Amino acid sequence: MTENTPDEPEAAELVRPYVITRGRDLPAEDQFSLITLVTTASDQRQRPTRLSPEEQQVLDLCSGGYLSVAEIAGHTKLPLGVLKILLSSLAEGGYLTTRSPVPRAHLADAQLLQEVLDGLHARFG
């Protein structure tokens, strides 16, 4: 009889990603970036009764408010590709709401800022 050493993974950790994702493909590249925010849908009555343990864990994590995809990956310890597939499936089912990252702001024109600064110096010394 052999015992597991601390370096050997437990049987539960040996579940193949293909099994967790049920063979589904990755979503579109721009659907879930690392900073996309995810939360559960507001209507909790539509929560499915038959979920995989991983899907249930994702919904439980997201029920407290918005989390980024990176935060969810960290909490679940799932590979990012597997997590994106689960998020896509849950979002398509209407169980999750996503919010895209805010686009990067355009930088102000340096010449315009200098003119404002010069005007303020002229007016107020």
PDB file of C-alpha atoms in Angstrom:
ATOM      1  CA  MET A   1       0.000   0.000   0.000  1.00  0.00           C
ATOM      2  CA  THR A   2       1.455   3.350  -0.995  1.00  0.00           C
ATOM      3  CA  GLU A   3       0.787   6.633   0.706  1.00  0.00           C
ATOM      4  CA  ASN A   4       0.639  10.027  -0.991  1.00  0.00           C
ATOM      5  CA  THR A   5       3.622  12.182  -0.245  1.00  0.00           C
ATOM      6  CA  PRO A   6       3.151  15.952   0.089  1.00  0.00           C
ATOM      7  CA  ASP A   7       4.606  16.386  -3.424  1.00  0.00           C
ATOM      8  CA  GLU A   8       2.036  14.112  -5.111  1.00  0.00           C
ATOM      9  CA  PRO A   9      -1.275  15.641  -6.247  1.00  0.00           C
ATOM     10  CA  GLU A  10      -4.502  14.324  -4.804  1.00  0.00           C
ATOM     11  CA  ALA A  11      -6.885  12.404  -7.058  1.00  0.00           C
ATOM     12  CA  ALA A  12      -9.299  15.360  -7.254  1.00  0.00           C
ATOM     13  CA  GLU A  13      -6.568  17.536  -8.760  1.00  0.00           C
ATOM     14  CA  LEU A  14      -6.080  15.084 -11.627  1.00  0.00           C
ATOM     15  CA  VAL A  15      -9.318  15.964 -13.411  1.00  0.00           C
ATOM     16  CA  ARG A  16      -8.458  16.786 -17.003  1.00  0.00           C
ATOM     17  CA  PRO A  17      -9.437  20.232 -18.330  1.00  0.00           C
ATOM     18  CA  TYR A  18     -11.354  18.517 -21.150  1.00  0.00           C
ATOM     19  CA  VAL A  19     -13.666  16.967 -18.551  1.00  0.00           C
ATOM     20  CA  ILE A  20     -14.226  20.274 -16.739  1.00  0.00           C
ATOM     21  CA  THR A  21     -15.039  22.133 -19.971  1.00  0.00           C
ATOM     22  CA  ARG A  22     -17.053  19.243 -21.428  1.00  0.00           C
ATOM     23  CA  GLY A  23     -15.038  19.573 -24.625  1.00  0.00           C
ATOM     24  CA  ARG A  24     -16.131  23.148 -25.372  1.00  0.00           C
ATOM     25  CA  ASP A  25     -13.837  25.539 -27.252  1.00  0.00           C
ATOM     26  CA  LEU A  26     -12.329  28.787 -26.039  1.00  0.00           C
ATOM     27  CA  PRO A  27     -14.546  31.865 -26.470  1.00  0.00           C
ATOM     28  CA  ALA A  28     -13.582  34.755 -28.737  1.00  0.00           C
ATOM     29  CA  GLU A  29     -10.263  36.278 -27.696  1.00  0.00           C
ATOM     30  CA  ASP A  30     -11.780  39.646 -26.808  1.00  0.00           C
ATOM     31  CA  GLN A  31     -14.705  38.266 -24.780  1.00  0.00           C
ATOM     32  CA  PHE A  32     -12.816  37.751 -21.517  1.00  0.00           C
ATOM     33  CA  SER A  33      -9.578  39.613 -20.869  1.00  0.00           C
ATOM     34  CA  LEU A  34      -7.819  39.335 -17.522  1.00  0.00           C
ATOM     35  CA  ILE A  35      -9.453  42.576 -16.353  1.00  0.00           C
ATOM     36  CA  THR A  36     -13.011  41.865 -17.548  1.00  0.00           C
ATOM     37  CA  LEU A  37     -15.317  42.177 -14.549  1.00  0.00           C
ATOM     38  CA  VAL A  38     -17.787  39.375 -13.842  1.00  0.00           C
ATOM     39  CA  THR A  39     -20.712  39.034 -11.418  1.00  0.00           C
ATOM     40  CA  THR A  40     -23.803  36.866 -11.133  1.00  0.00           C
ATOM     41  CA  ALA A  41     -26.996  37.900 -12.897  1.00  0.00           C
ATOM     42  CA  SER A  42     -29.398  39.819 -10.699  1.00  0.00           C
ATOM     43  CA  ASP A  43     -32.170  37.221 -11.066  1.00  0.00           C
ATOM     44  CA  GLN A  44     -31.065  34.405  -8.751  1.00  0.00           C
ATOM     45  CA  ARG A  45     -34.202  32.379  -9.535  1.00  0.00           C
ATOM     46  CA  GLN A  46     -32.668  31.405 -12.851  1.00  0.00           C
ATOM     47  CA  ARG A  47     -29.641  29.811 -11.186  1.00  0.00           C
ATOM     48  CA  PRO A  48     -29.303  26.328 -12.637  1.00  0.00           C
ATOM     49  CA  THR A  49     -29.764  23.328 -10.406  1.00  0.00           C
ATOM     50  CA  ARG A  50     -27.275  21.110 -12.227  1.00  0.00           C
ATOM     51  CA  LEU A  51     -23.836  22.640 -12.254  1.00  0.00           C
ATOM     52  CA  SER A  52     -20.388  21.170 -12.242  1.00  0.00           C
ATOM     53  CA  PRO A  53     -18.485  21.824  -9.026  1.00  0.00           C
ATOM     54  CA  GLU A  54     -16.281  24.305 -10.901  1.00  0.00           C
ATOM     55  CA  GLU A  55     -19.271  26.222 -12.297  1.00  0.00           C
ATOM     56  CA  GLN A  56     -20.859  26.335  -8.850  1.00  0.00           C
ATOM     57  CA  GLN A  57     -17.600  27.639  -7.381  1.00  0.00           C
ATOM     58  CA  VAL A  58     -17.432  30.406 -10.015  1.00  0.00           C
ATOM     59  CA  LEU A  59     -21.041  31.467  -9.355  1.00  0.00           C
ATOM     60  CA  ASP A  60     -20.470  31.445  -5.596  1.00  0.00           C
ATOM     61  CA  LEU A  61     -17.372  33.619  -5.978  1.00  0.00           C
ATOM     62  CA  CYS A  62     -19.127  36.074  -8.287  1.00  0.00           C
ATOM     63  CA  SER A  63     -22.271  36.384  -6.147  1.00  0.00           C
ATOM     64  CA  GLY A  64     -20.552  38.883  -3.827  1.00  0.00           C
ATOM     65  CA  GLY A  65     -19.993  41.499  -6.528  1.00  0.00           C
ATOM     66  CA  TYR A  66     -17.740  42.116  -9.489  1.00  0.00           C
ATOM     67  CA  LEU A  67     -14.465  40.190  -9.706  1.00  0.00           C
ATOM     68  CA  SER A  68     -11.940  40.295 -12.517  1.00  0.00           C
ATOM     69  CA  VAL A  69     -11.220  37.180 -14.558  1.00  0.00           C
ATOM     70  CA  ALA A  70      -7.709  37.188 -13.059  1.00  0.00           C
ATOM     71  CA  GLU A  71      -9.111  37.224  -9.506  1.00  0.00           C
ATOM     72  CA  ILE A  72     -11.496  34.359 -10.275  1.00  0.00           C
ATOM     73  CA  ALA A  73      -8.636  32.342 -11.780  1.00  0.00           C
ATOM     74  CA  GLY A  74      -6.578  32.944  -8.654  1.00  0.00           C
ATOM     75  CA  HIS A  75      -9.348  31.860  -6.304  1.00  0.00           C
ATOM     76  CA  THR A  76     -10.367  28.777  -8.283  1.00  0.00           C
ATOM     77  CA  LYS A  77      -6.830  27.736  -9.258  1.00  0.00           C
ATOM     78  CA  LEU A  78      -8.201  26.791 -12.692  1.00  0.00           C
ATOM     79  CA  PRO A  79      -6.125  27.289 -15.836  1.00  0.00           C
ATOM     80  CA  LEU A  80      -7.107  30.537 -17.549  1.00  0.00           C
ATOM     81  CA  GLY A  81      -8.336  28.814 -20.714  1.00  0.00           C
ATOM     82  CA  VAL A  82     -10.580  26.475 -18.730  1.00  0.00           C
ATOM     83  CA  LEU A  83     -11.946  29.382 -16.693  1.00  0.00           C
ATOM     84  CA  LYS A  84     -12.721  31.407 -19.824  1.00  0.00           C
ATOM     85  CA  ILE A  85     -14.690  28.478 -21.240  1.00  0.00           C
ATOM     86  CA  LEU A  86     -16.700  28.136 -18.010  1.00  0.00           C
ATOM     87  CA  LEU A  87     -17.337  31.901 -17.860  1.00  0.00           C
ATOM     88  CA  SER A  88     -18.459  31.932 -21.479  1.00  0.00           C
ATOM     89  CA  SER A  89     -20.863  29.055 -20.897  1.00  0.00           C
ATOM     90  CA  LEU A  90     -22.320  30.646 -17.759  1.00  0.00           C
ATOM     91  CA  ALA A  91     -22.641  34.044 -19.478  1.00  0.00           C
ATOM     92  CA  GLU A  92     -24.377  32.511 -22.507  1.00  0.00           C
ATOM     93  CA  GLY A  93     -26.807  30.812 -20.125  1.00  0.00           C
ATOM     94  CA  GLY A  94     -27.648  34.174 -18.554  1.00  0.00           C
ATOM     95  CA  TYR A  95     -26.142  33.321 -15.179  1.00  0.00           C
ATOM     96  CA  LEU A  96     -23.306  35.863 -15.301  1.00  0.00           C
ATOM     97  CA  THR A  97     -23.068  39.520 -16.212  1.00  0.00           C
ATOM     98  CA  THR A  98     -19.827  40.903 -17.575  1.00  0.00           C
ATOM     99  CA  ARG A  99     -18.513  44.431 -17.810  1.00  0.00           C
ATOM    100  CA  SER A 100     -15.739  45.178 -20.260  1.00  0.00           C
ATOM    101  CA  PRO A 101     -12.722  47.092 -19.069  1.00  0.00           C
ATOM    102  CA  VAL A 102     -12.909  50.852 -19.386  1.00  0.00           C
ATOM    103  CA  PRO A 103     -11.092  51.967 -22.533  1.00  0.00           C
ATOM    104  CA  ARG A 104      -7.842  53.808 -22.027  1.00  0.00           C
ATOM    105  CA  ALA A 105      -8.315  57.581 -21.809  1.00  0.00           C
ATOM    106  CA  HIS A 106      -6.768  59.786 -24.458  1.00  0.00           C
ATOM    107  CA  LEU A 107      -3.897  61.894 -23.232  1.00  0.00           C
ATOM    108  CA  ALA A 108      -4.418  65.635 -23.148  1.00  0.00           C
ATOM    109  CA  ASP A 109      -2.554  67.744 -25.667  1.00  0.00           C
ATOM    110  CA  ALA A 110       0.681  68.975 -24.058  1.00  0.00           C
ATOM    111  CA  GLN A 111       0.563  72.263 -25.983  1.00  0.00           C
ATOM    112  CA  LEU A 112      -2.966  72.974 -24.742  1.00  0.00           C
ATOM    113  CA  LEU A 113      -1.944  72.263 -21.152  1.00  0.00           C
ATOM    114  CA  GLN A 114       1.066  74.564 -21.494  1.00  0.00           C
ATOM    115  CA  GLU A 115      -1.181  77.357 -22.833  1.00  0.00           C
ATOM    116  CA  VAL A 116      -3.550  76.939 -19.878  1.00  0.00           C
ATOM    117  CA  LEU A 117      -0.615  77.021 -17.461  1.00  0.00           C
ATOM    118  CA  ASP A 118       0.807  80.141 -19.150  1.00  0.00           C
ATOM    119  CA  GLY A 119      -2.618  81.796 -18.962  1.00  0.00           C
ATOM    120  CA  LEU A 120      -2.933  81.018 -15.262  1.00  0.00           C
ATOM    121  CA  HIS A 121       0.567  82.403 -14.604  1.00  0.00           C
ATOM    122  CA  ALA A 122      -0.284  85.578 -16.535  1.00  0.00           C
ATOM    123  CA  ARG A 123      -3.572  86.045 -14.710  1.00  0.00           C
ATOM    124  CA  PHE A 124      -2.533  85.123 -11.167  1.00  0.00           C
ATOM    125  CA  GLY A 125       1.197  85.705 -11.241  1.00  0.00           C
TER     126      GLY A 125
END
